[in-house]
PDB file of C-alpha atoms (C1' of nucleotides) in Angstrom:
ATOM      1  CA  UNK A 423     165.391 124.287  93.689  1.00 92.00           C
ATOM      2  CA  UNK A 424     163.222 121.608  92.086  1.00 97.00           C
ATOM      3  CA  UNK A 425     162.973 118.117  93.670  1.00 98.00           C
ATOM      4  CA  UNK A 426     161.618 115.347  91.106  1.00 98.00           C
ATOM      5  CA  UNK A 427     160.268 112.353  92.691  1.00 98.00           C
ATOM      6  CA  UNK A 428     159.232 109.332  90.476  1.00 98.00           C
ATOM      7  CA  UNK A 429     157.188 106.077  91.388  1.00 98.00           C
ATOM      8  CA  UNK A 430     157.026 103.183  89.191  1.00 98.00           C
ATOM      9  CA  UNK A 431     155.875  99.536  89.522  1.00 98.00           C
ATOM     10  CA  UNK A 432     158.724  97.941  87.886  1.00 98.00           C
ATOM     11  CA  UNK A 433     157.689  94.322  88.101  1.00 98.00           C
ATOM     12  CA  UNK A 434     160.841  92.531  88.681  1.00 97.00           C
ATOM     13  CA  UNK A 435     163.616  95.189  88.920  1.00 97.00           C
ATOM     14  CA  UNK A 436     166.135  92.142  87.523  1.00 97.00           C
ATOM     15  CA  UNK A 437     164.101  91.580  84.314  1.00 97.00           C
ATOM     16  CA  UNK A 438     163.744  95.547  83.510  1.00 97.00           C
ATOM     17  CA  UNK A 439     166.985  96.342  84.622  1.00 97.00           C
ATOM     18  CA  UNK A 440     167.539  97.968  81.284  1.00 97.00           C
ATOM     19  CA  UNK A 441     164.107  99.884  81.187  1.00 98.00           C
ATOM     20  CA  UNK A 442     164.878 101.264  85.020  1.00 98.00           C
ATOM     21  CA  UNK A 443     168.308 102.457  83.332  1.00 98.00           C
ATOM     22  CA  UNK A 444     166.702 104.313  80.485  1.00 98.00           C
ATOM     23  CA  UNK A 445     163.982 105.600  83.125  1.00 98.00           C
ATOM     24  CA  UNK A 446     167.070 107.395  84.777  1.00 98.00           C
ATOM     25  CA  UNK A 447     168.939 108.015  81.573  1.00 98.00           C
ATOM     26  CA  UNK A 448     166.258 109.718  79.763  1.00 98.00           C
ATOM     27  CA  UNK A 449     163.880 111.483  82.644  1.00 98.00           C
ATOM     28  CA  UNK A 450     166.759 111.803  85.222  1.00 98.00           C
ATOM     29  CA  UNK A 451     164.515 111.867  88.621  1.00 98.00           C
ATOM     30  CA  UNK A 452     166.336 112.975  91.854  1.00 98.00           C
ATOM     31  CA  UNK A 453     164.493 110.011  93.438  1.00 98.00           C
ATOM     32  CA  UNK A 454     163.330 106.731  91.937  1.00 98.00           C
ATOM     33  CA  UNK A 455     160.935 104.554  94.039  1.00 98.00           C
ATOM     34  CA  UNK A 456     160.377 101.147  92.555  1.00 98.00           C
ATOM     35  CA  UNK A 457     157.585  98.451  93.675  1.00 98.00           C
ATOM     36  CA  UNK A 458     157.444  94.820  93.112  1.00 98.00           C
ATOM     37  CA  UNK A 459     161.085  94.383  92.426  1.00 97.00           C
ATOM     38  CA  UNK A 460     160.230  90.873  93.161  1.00 97.00           C
ATOM     39  CA  UNK A 461     164.298  90.562  94.215  1.00 96.00           C
ATOM     40  CA  UNK A 462     166.141  89.830  97.500  1.00 97.00           C
ATOM     41  CA  UNK A 463     167.914  93.177  98.195  1.00 97.00           C
ATOM     42  CA  UNK A 464     171.355  91.638  97.670  1.00 96.00           C
ATOM     43  CA  UNK A 465     170.112  90.655  94.468  1.00 96.00           C
ATOM     44  CA  UNK A 466     169.078  93.668  92.675  1.00 97.00           C
ATOM     45  CA  UNK A 467     171.287  95.180  89.956  1.00 97.00           C
ATOM     46  CA  UNK A 468     172.658  98.192  91.629  1.00 97.00           C
ATOM     47  CA  UNK A 469     176.055  98.522  89.565  1.00 97.00           C
ATOM     48  CA  UNK A 470     174.571  99.924  86.374  1.00 97.00           C
ATOM     49  CA  UNK A 471     171.985 102.441  88.608  1.00 98.00           C
ATOM     50  CA  UNK A 472     174.837 103.670  90.344  1.00 98.00           C
ATOM     51  CA  UNK A 473     177.042 104.410  87.054  1.00 98.00           C
ATOM     52  CA  UNK A 474     174.179 106.668  86.148  1.00 98.00           C
ATOM     53  CA  UNK A 475     174.357 108.688  89.378  1.00 98.00           C
ATOM     54  CA  UNK A 476     171.984 106.695  91.735  1.00 98.00           C
ATOM     55  CA  UNK A 477     174.358 105.293  94.375  1.00 97.00           C
ATOM     56  CA  UNK A 478     172.265 105.407  97.095  1.00 98.00           C
ATOM     57  CA  UNK A 479     169.756 102.897  97.509  1.00 98.00           C
ATOM     58  CA  UNK A 480     167.730 101.841 100.059  1.00 98.00           C
ATOM     59  CA  UNK A 481     165.478  98.717  99.566  1.00 98.00           C
ATOM     60  CA  UNK A 482     163.746  95.680 100.825  1.00 97.00           C
ATOM     61  CA  UNK A 483     163.046  92.507  99.377  1.00 96.00           C
ATOM     62  CA  UNK A 484     162.179  88.973  99.556  1.00 94.00           C
ATOM     63  CA  UNK A 485     162.159  86.239  97.178  1.00 94.00           C
ATOM     64  CA  UNK A 486     160.141  86.147  93.912  1.00 93.00           C
ATOM     65  CA  UNK A 487     156.860  88.592  95.297  1.00 95.00           C
ATOM     66  CA  UNK A 488     156.582  92.444  96.826  1.00 97.00           C
ATOM     67  CA  UNK A 489     159.451  94.482  97.127  1.00 97.00           C
ATOM     68  CA  UNK A 490     160.367  97.974  97.475  1.00 98.00           C
ATOM     69  CA  UNK A 491     163.662 100.226  96.610  1.00 98.00           C
ATOM     70  CA  UNK A 492     164.550 103.995  96.429  1.00 98.00           C
ATOM     71  CA  UNK A 493     167.238 105.041  94.333  1.00 98.00           C
ATOM     72  CA  UNK A 494     168.355 108.389  94.600  1.00 98.00           C
ATOM     73  CA  UNK A 495     171.102 110.913  93.470  1.00 98.00           C
ATOM     74  CA  UNK A 496     170.731 112.774  96.897  1.00 98.00           C
ATOM     75  CA  UNK A 497     172.002 111.518 100.042  1.00 98.00           C
ATOM     76  CA  UNK A 498     169.445 109.496 102.068  1.00 98.00           C
ATOM     77  CA  UNK A 499     169.160 107.963 105.371  1.00 98.00           C
ATOM     78  CA  UNK A 500     167.386 105.265 106.065  1.00 98.00           C
ATOM     79  CA  UNK A 501     164.180 105.428 107.933  1.00 98.00           C
ATOM     80  CA  UNK A 502     162.371 102.609 110.162  1.00 98.00           C
ATOM     81  CA  UNK A 503     159.762 100.962 108.274  1.00 97.00           C
ATOM     82  CA  UNK A 504     156.368  99.705 109.103  1.00 97.00           C
ATOM     83  CA  UNK A 505     155.459  95.792 109.337  1.00 97.00           C
ATOM     84  CA  UNK A 506     151.824  96.729 107.879  1.00 97.00           C
ATOM     85  CA  UNK A 507     149.543  93.975 108.869  1.00 97.00           C
ATOM     86  CA  UNK A 508     152.350  92.300 110.603  1.00 96.00           C
ATOM     87  CA  UNK A 509     153.382  89.905 108.158  1.00 95.00           C
ATOM     88  CA  UNK A 510     157.111  91.041 107.497  1.00 95.00           C
ATOM     89  CA  UNK A 511     156.070  91.751 103.694  1.00 96.00           C
ATOM     90  CA  UNK A 512     158.571  94.011 101.897  1.00 97.00           C
ATOM     91  CA  UNK A 513     155.538  96.413 101.396  1.00 98.00           C
ATOM     92  CA  UNK A 514     156.845  99.806 102.918  1.00 98.00           C
ATOM     93  CA  UNK A 515     160.730 101.577 102.607  1.00 98.00           C
ATOM     94  CA  UNK A 516     161.615 104.722 103.943  1.00 98.00           C
ATOM     95  CA  UNK A 517     164.138 107.156 104.141  1.00 98.00           C
ATOM     96  CA  UNK A 518     164.932 111.005 104.719  1.00 98.00           C
ATOM     97  CA  UNK A 519     166.817 113.387 102.140  1.00 98.00           C
ATOM     98  CA  UNK A 520     170.062 113.965 104.238  1.00 98.00           C
ATOM     99  CA  UNK A 521     171.508 116.711 102.258  1.00 96.00           C
ATOM    100  CA  UNK A 522     170.512 119.898 100.389  1.00 95.00           C
ATOM    101  CA  UNK A 523     167.690 122.351  99.574  1.00 95.00           C
ATOM    102  CA  UNK A 524     164.917 119.096 100.347  1.00 98.00           C
ATOM    103  CA  UNK A 525     166.897 117.884 103.657  1.00 98.00           C
ATOM    104  CA  UNK A 526     164.757 116.508 105.965  1.00 98.00           C
ATOM    105  CA  UNK A 527     161.705 115.505 103.950  1.00 98.00           C
ATOM    106  CA  UNK A 528     160.835 111.882 104.386  1.00 98.00           C
ATOM    107  CA  UNK A 529     160.333 109.585 101.293  1.00 98.00           C
ATOM    108  CA  UNK A 530     157.845 106.868 101.808  1.00 98.00           C
ATOM    109  CA  UNK A 531     157.493 104.131  99.209  1.00 98.00           C
ATOM    110  CA  UNK A 532     154.480 101.674  99.729  1.00 98.00           C
ATOM    111  CA  UNK A 533     153.186  98.546  97.726  1.00 98.00           C
ATOM    112  CA  UNK A 534     149.743  97.975  98.847  1.00 98.00           C
ATOM    113  CA  UNK A 535     148.320  94.845  98.358  1.00 97.00           C
ATOM    114  CA  UNK A 536     146.419  94.125  95.017  1.00 97.00           C
ATOM    115  CA  UNK A 537     143.591  92.280  96.916  1.00 97.00           C
ATOM    116  CA  UNK A 538     142.421  89.241  94.502  1.00 96.00           C
ATOM    117  CA  UNK A 539     139.515  89.346  92.579  1.00 95.00           C
ATOM    118  CA  UNK A 540     136.714  88.915  94.736  1.00 96.00           C
ATOM    119  CA  UNK A 541     135.502  92.093  96.393  1.00 96.00           C
ATOM    120  CA  UNK A 542     134.125  90.570  99.590  1.00 96.00           C
ATOM    121  CA  UNK A 543     136.547  90.221 102.857  1.00 96.00           C
ATOM    122  CA  UNK A 544     134.422  87.729 104.139  1.00 95.00           C
ATOM    123  CA  UNK A 545     134.943  85.287 101.338  1.00 94.00           C
ATOM    124  CA  UNK A 546     138.408  86.671 100.048  1.00 96.00           C
ATOM    125  CA  UNK A 547     141.430  86.624 102.646  1.00 95.00           C
ATOM    126  CA  UNK A 548     143.458  88.949 100.346  1.00 96.00           C
ATOM    127  CA  UNK A 549     140.766  91.753 100.244  1.00 97.00           C
ATOM    128  CA  UNK A 550     140.374  91.701 103.792  1.00 97.00           C
ATOM    129  CA  UNK A 551     144.258  92.146 104.136  1.00 97.00           C
ATOM    130  CA  UNK A 552     143.920  95.054 101.566  1.00 97.00           C
ATOM    131  CA  UNK A 553     141.261  97.008 103.664  1.00 98.00           C
ATOM    132  CA  UNK A 554     143.336  96.213 107.008  1.00 97.00           C
ATOM    133  CA  UNK A 555     146.287  97.742 105.091  1.00 98.00           C
ATOM    134  CA  UNK A 556     144.673 100.712 104.149  1.00 98.00           C
ATOM    135  CA  UNK A 557     142.966 100.946 107.228  1.00 98.00           C
ATOM    136  CA  UNK A 558     146.398 100.793 109.259  1.00 98.00           C
ATOM    137  CA  UNK A 559     147.916 103.556 106.763  1.00 98.00           C
ATOM    138  CA  UNK A 560     145.195 105.917 107.867  1.00 98.00           C
ATOM    139  CA  UNK A 561     146.575 105.034 111.465  1.00 98.00           C
ATOM    140  CA  UNK A 562     150.080 105.318 110.719  1.00 98.00           C
ATOM    141  CA  UNK A 563     149.257 108.879 108.621  1.00 98.00           C
ATOM    142  CA  UNK A 564     147.300 110.386 111.695  1.00 98.00           C
ATOM    143  CA  UNK A 565     150.675 109.715 114.268  1.00 97.00           C
ATOM    144  CA  UNK A 566     153.331 110.924 111.992  1.00 97.00           C
ATOM    145  CA  UNK A 567     154.765 114.294 111.779  1.00 97.00           C
ATOM    146  CA  UNK A 568     157.037 116.517 109.366  1.00 98.00           C
ATOM    147  CA  UNK A 569     157.375 116.974 105.428  1.00 98.00           C
ATOM    148  CA  UNK A 570     156.893 113.832 103.841  1.00 98.00           C
ATOM    149  CA  UNK A 571     156.131 112.632 100.219  1.00 98.00           C
ATOM    150  CA  UNK A 572     154.336 109.372 100.355  1.00 98.00           C
ATOM    151  CA  UNK A 573     154.574 107.162  96.589  1.00 98.00           C
ATOM    152  CA  UNK A 574     153.611 104.204  95.469  1.00 98.00           C
ATOM    153  CA  UNK A 575     151.384 101.549  93.648  1.00 98.00           C
ATOM    154  CA  UNK A 576     148.565 102.089  96.387  1.00 98.00           C
ATOM    155  CA  UNK A 577     146.380  99.645  94.040  1.00 98.00           C
ATOM    156  CA  UNK A 578     143.453 101.773  94.271  1.00 98.00           C
ATOM    157  CA  UNK A 579     141.687 104.452  91.818  1.00 98.00           C
ATOM    158  CA  UNK A 580     139.704 106.514  93.938  1.00 98.00           C
ATOM    159  CA  UNK A 581     137.852 108.679  91.604  1.00 98.00           C
ATOM    160  CA  UNK A 582     135.696 108.497  88.452  1.00 97.00           C
ATOM    161  CA  UNK A 583     138.514 110.203  86.074  1.00 98.00           C
ATOM    162  CA  UNK A 584     141.063 107.570  87.394  1.00 98.00           C
ATOM    163  CA  UNK A 585     138.998 104.786  85.808  1.00 98.00           C
ATOM    164  CA  UNK A 586     138.159 103.846  81.882  1.00 97.00           C
ATOM    165  CA  UNK A 587     134.645 103.327  83.091  1.00 97.00           C
ATOM    166  CA  UNK A 588     133.356 104.253  86.954  1.00 97.00           C
ATOM    167  CA  UNK A 589     130.413 102.313  86.260  1.00 96.00           C
ATOM    168  CA  UNK A 590     131.966  99.213  85.112  1.00 96.00           C
ATOM    169  CA  UNK A 591     134.226  99.189  87.509  1.00 97.00           C
ATOM    170  CA  UNK A 592     132.280  99.663  90.567  1.00 96.00           C
ATOM    171  CA  UNK A 593     132.597  95.961  91.461  1.00 96.00           C
ATOM    172  CA  UNK A 594     136.353  95.399  90.511  1.00 97.00           C
ATOM    173  CA  UNK A 595     138.712  95.458  93.182  1.00 97.00           C
ATOM    174  CA  UNK A 596     140.980  98.567  93.238  1.00 97.00           C
ATOM    175  CA  UNK A 597     137.700 100.956  92.297  1.00 98.00           C
ATOM    176  CA  UNK A 598     134.946  99.540  95.154  1.00 97.00           C
ATOM    177  CA  UNK A 599     133.377 101.686  97.560  1.00 97.00           C
ATOM    178  CA  UNK A 600     135.079 100.070 100.728  1.00 97.00           C
ATOM    179  CA  UNK A 601     138.485 100.534  99.486  1.00 98.00           C
ATOM    180  CA  UNK A 602     137.842 103.942  98.234  1.00 98.00           C
ATOM    181  CA  UNK A 603     136.092 104.719 101.534  1.00 98.00           C
ATOM    182  CA  UNK A 604     138.838 103.627 103.256  1.00 98.00           C
ATOM    183  CA  UNK A 605     141.716 105.279 100.848  1.00 98.00           C
ATOM    184  CA  UNK A 606     140.115 108.538 101.343  1.00 98.00           C
ATOM    185  CA  UNK A 607     140.008 108.342 105.021  1.00 98.00           C
ATOM    186  CA  UNK A 608     143.543 107.288 105.085  1.00 98.00           C
ATOM    187  CA  UNK A 609     144.267 110.160 103.208  1.00 98.00           C
ATOM    188  CA  UNK A 610     142.557 112.515 105.411  1.00 98.00           C
ATOM    189  CA  UNK A 611     144.254 111.218 108.213  1.00 98.00           C
ATOM    190  CA  UNK A 612     147.509 112.334 107.586  1.00 98.00           C
ATOM    191  CA  UNK A 613     146.450 115.533 105.588  1.00 98.00           C
ATOM    192  CA  UNK A 614     148.176 114.176 102.568  1.00 98.00           C
ATOM    193  CA  UNK A 615     147.585 116.019  99.076  1.00 98.00           C
ATOM    194  CA  UNK A 616     146.776 113.943  96.041  1.00 98.00           C
ATOM    195  CA  UNK A 617     149.474 115.767  93.979  1.00 98.00           C
ATOM    196  CA  UNK A 618     148.210 114.617  90.767  1.00 98.00           C
ATOM    197  CA  UNK A 619     144.590 115.833  91.269  1.00 98.00           C
ATOM    198  CA  UNK A 620     145.624 118.777  92.662  1.00 98.00           C
ATOM    199  CA  UNK A 621     147.387 120.005  89.480  1.00 98.00           C
ATOM    200  CA  UNK A 622     144.788 118.538  87.305  1.00 98.00           C
ATOM    201  CA  UNK A 623     141.068 118.214  89.127  1.00 98.00           C
ATOM    202  CA  UNK A 624     139.384 116.901  86.106  1.00 97.00           C
ATOM    203  CA  UNK A 625     140.120 114.740  83.391  1.00 97.00           C
ATOM    204  CA  UNK A 626     140.890 110.753  82.985  1.00 98.00           C
ATOM    205  CA  UNK A 627     144.439 109.895  84.365  1.00 98.00           C
ATOM    206  CA  UNK A 628     145.699 106.622  84.064  1.00 98.00           C
ATOM    207  CA  UNK A 629     148.706 104.788  85.391  1.00 98.00           C
ATOM    208  CA  UNK A 630     148.150 101.174  84.666  1.00 98.00           C
ATOM    209  CA  UNK A 631     147.039  99.383  81.730  1.00 98.00           C
ATOM    210  CA  UNK A 632     146.581  95.363  81.952  1.00 97.00           C
ATOM    211  CA  UNK A 633     148.809  93.036  80.137  1.00 97.00           C
ATOM    212  CA  UNK A 634     145.462  91.416  79.460  1.00 94.00           C
ATOM    213  CA  UNK A 635     144.477  93.320  76.627  1.00 94.00           C
ATOM    214  CA  UNK A 636     145.364  92.592  72.940  1.00 92.00           C
ATOM    215  CA  UNK A 637     146.020  96.436  72.472  1.00 95.00           C
ATOM    216  CA  UNK A 638     146.626  98.370  75.408  1.00 97.00           C
ATOM    217  CA  UNK A 639     146.710 101.610  74.019  1.00 96.00           C
ATOM    218  CA  UNK A 640     143.802 101.229  71.436  1.00 96.00           C
ATOM    219  CA  UNK A 641     141.928  99.974  74.036  1.00 96.00           C
ATOM    220  CA  UNK A 642     142.792 102.333  76.820  1.00 97.00           C
ATOM    221  CA  UNK A 643     141.218 100.897  79.663  1.00 97.00           C
ATOM    222  CA  UNK A 644     143.332 102.424  82.130  1.00 97.00           C
ATOM    223  CA  UNK A 645     143.274 103.015  86.135  1.00 98.00           C
ATOM    224  CA  UNK A 646     145.340 105.364  88.193  1.00 98.00           C
ATOM    225  CA  UNK A 647     146.839 103.226  90.636  1.00 98.00           C
ATOM    226  CA  UNK A 648     149.973 104.805  91.411  1.00 98.00           C
ATOM    227  CA  UNK A 649     150.296 107.860  93.582  1.00 98.00           C
ATOM    228  CA  UNK A 650     152.260 110.677  94.695  1.00 98.00           C
ATOM    229  CA  UNK A 651     150.913 112.344  98.220  1.00 98.00           C
ATOM    230  CA  UNK A 652     152.441 115.114  99.867  1.00 98.00           C
ATOM    231  CA  UNK A 653     152.241 116.540 103.545  1.00 98.00           C
ATOM    232  CA  UNK A 654     151.183 119.766 104.305  1.00 98.00           C
ATOM    233  CA  UNK A 655     154.427 121.489 104.719  1.00 98.00           C
ATOM    234  CA  UNK A 656     155.392 120.842 101.155  1.00 98.00           C
ATOM    235  CA  UNK A 657     152.059 120.489  99.067  1.00 98.00           C
ATOM    236  CA  UNK A 658     152.059 123.793  98.095  1.00 98.00           C
ATOM    237  CA  UNK A 659     155.426 123.468  96.283  1.00 98.00           C
ATOM    238  CA  UNK A 660     153.764 120.729  94.055  1.00 98.00           C
ATOM    239  CA  UNK A 661     155.017 122.016  90.483  1.00 98.00           C
ATOM    240  CA  UNK A 662     154.236 119.438  87.922  1.00 98.00           C
ATOM    241  CA  UNK A 663     152.865 115.681  87.962  1.00 98.00           C
ATOM    242  CA  UNK A 664     152.816 113.760  84.852  1.00 98.00           C
ATOM    243  CA  UNK A 665     152.496 110.036  83.744  1.00 98.00           C
ATOM    244  CA  UNK A 666     155.241 108.501  81.274  1.00 98.00           C
ATOM    245  CA  UNK A 667     152.663 106.538  79.149  1.00 98.00           C
ATOM    246  CA  UNK A 668     155.538 106.238  76.492  1.00 98.00           C
ATOM    247  CA  UNK A 669     157.003 103.662  79.160  1.00 98.00           C
ATOM    248  CA  UNK A 670     154.069 101.232  79.179  1.00 98.00           C
ATOM    249  CA  UNK A 671     155.087 100.853  75.155  1.00 97.00           C
ATOM    250  CA  UNK A 672     158.676 100.250  75.903  1.00 97.00           C
ATOM    251  CA  UNK A 673     159.840  96.477  74.996  1.00 96.00           C
ATOM    252  CA  UNK A 674     158.886  93.984  77.425  1.00 96.00           C
ATOM    253  CA  UNK A 675     157.157  96.707  79.173  1.00 97.00           C
ATOM    254  CA  UNK A 676     155.934  96.710  83.063  1.00 97.00           C
ATOM    255  CA  UNK A 677     152.288  97.042  83.155  1.00 98.00           C
ATOM    256  CA  UNK A 678     152.559 100.453  85.062  1.00 98.00           C
ATOM    257  CA  UNK A 679     154.068 103.766  83.838  1.00 98.00           C
ATOM    258  CA  UNK A 680     156.173 105.601  85.869  1.00 98.00           C
ATOM    259  CA  UNK A 681     154.473 108.636  87.596  1.00 98.00           C
ATOM    260  CA  UNK A 682     156.253 111.770  88.275  1.00 98.00           C
ATOM    261  CA  UNK A 683     156.151 114.855  90.623  1.00 98.00           C
ATOM    262  CA  UNK A 684     158.102 118.082  90.745  1.00 98.00           C
ATOM    263  CA  UNK A 685     158.517 120.144  93.978  1.00 98.00           C
ATOM    264  CA  UNK A 686     159.999 123.943  94.212  1.00 98.00           C
ATOM    265  CA  UNK A 687     161.788 123.575  97.656  1.00 94.00           C
TER     266      UNK A 687
ATOM    267  C1'  DA B 472     130.022  85.157  81.589  1.00 83.97           C
ATOM    268  C1'  DT B 473     134.911  84.339  80.551  1.00 83.97           C
ATOM    269  C1'  DG B 474     139.152  84.827  79.810  1.00 83.97           C
ATOM    270  C1'  DG B 475     142.977  87.372  78.488  1.00 83.97           C
ATOM    271  C1'  DT B 476     148.977  87.907  79.927  1.00 83.97           C
ATOM    272  C1'  DG B 477     153.186  88.231  82.519  1.00 83.97           C
ATOM    273  C1'  DG B 478     157.316  87.309  86.637  1.00 83.97           C
ATOM    274  C1'  DA B 479     158.771  84.200  89.690  1.00 83.97           C
ATOM    275  C1'  DA B 480     159.144  79.543  91.435  1.00 83.97           C
ATOM    276  C1'  DG B 481     159.609  75.330  90.362  1.00 83.97           C
ATOM    277  C1'  DG B 482     155.471  71.180  89.572  1.00 83.97           C
ATOM    278  C1'  DT B 483     151.599  77.049  91.147  1.00 83.97           C
ATOM    279  C1'  DC B 484     151.000  81.682  93.268  1.00 83.97           C
ATOM    280  C1'  DC B 485     150.671  86.339  92.709  1.00 83.97           C
ATOM    281  C1'  DA B 486     149.548  90.109  89.492  1.00 83.97           C
TER     282       DA B 486
END
DNA sequence: ATGGTGGAAGGTCCA
């Protein structure tokens, strides 16, 4: 049975409730993980999602910033989240699929700090926070076991083909050496498979295009910031991966496009 | 080298 998971930085779930509904109607993933919901959990507009079959929602939120949510048409059991960097931020939410062929698979939805502009932890506390967050992701990954899918806006584009210009972004936060080193170390620590690159090792892949371009599509200065990782138990079941680039062109879009992965479980 | 846009809060910070 196929299990399709989607991850999307929505940049306000309340402002873009209609876009979320459109995605659910047109693409119908089994599970949709959202980041930057920017809403307290109680104010997430759940009714319309439930009416579309996504009555299971596990979320964490705060007012105005951060926020992560898992919408599902499969039953979920919420799992404890980790308070990365001990700040109480709503950057991780987790659940276990509770029924069906994928029963027992854990879903981890993460929003890694963007890290600010200056890629120097000595003068930029946001970049320091980002580096420590990714280090902690490695520690946590090394200690966990069992079938799992980790998705989210990880805010790092690790490969040369994950950015529009490797050379021009080497000193731009999201593609710097200290970030990428820690990112790949964290992935290795959990034996996570990068599903998009398992299925397409070469060629440009982006999931984010800045709002600050006069024509995002024409300039196509994208980065792959949104990821789907799978644990070794299920990485081999990955069958498909894609970016719904069209959603970046929807009315009043998020600056991120949804990323999908399908597993035969 | 710079500034460009967008969301939310609320007279600014974050991305």
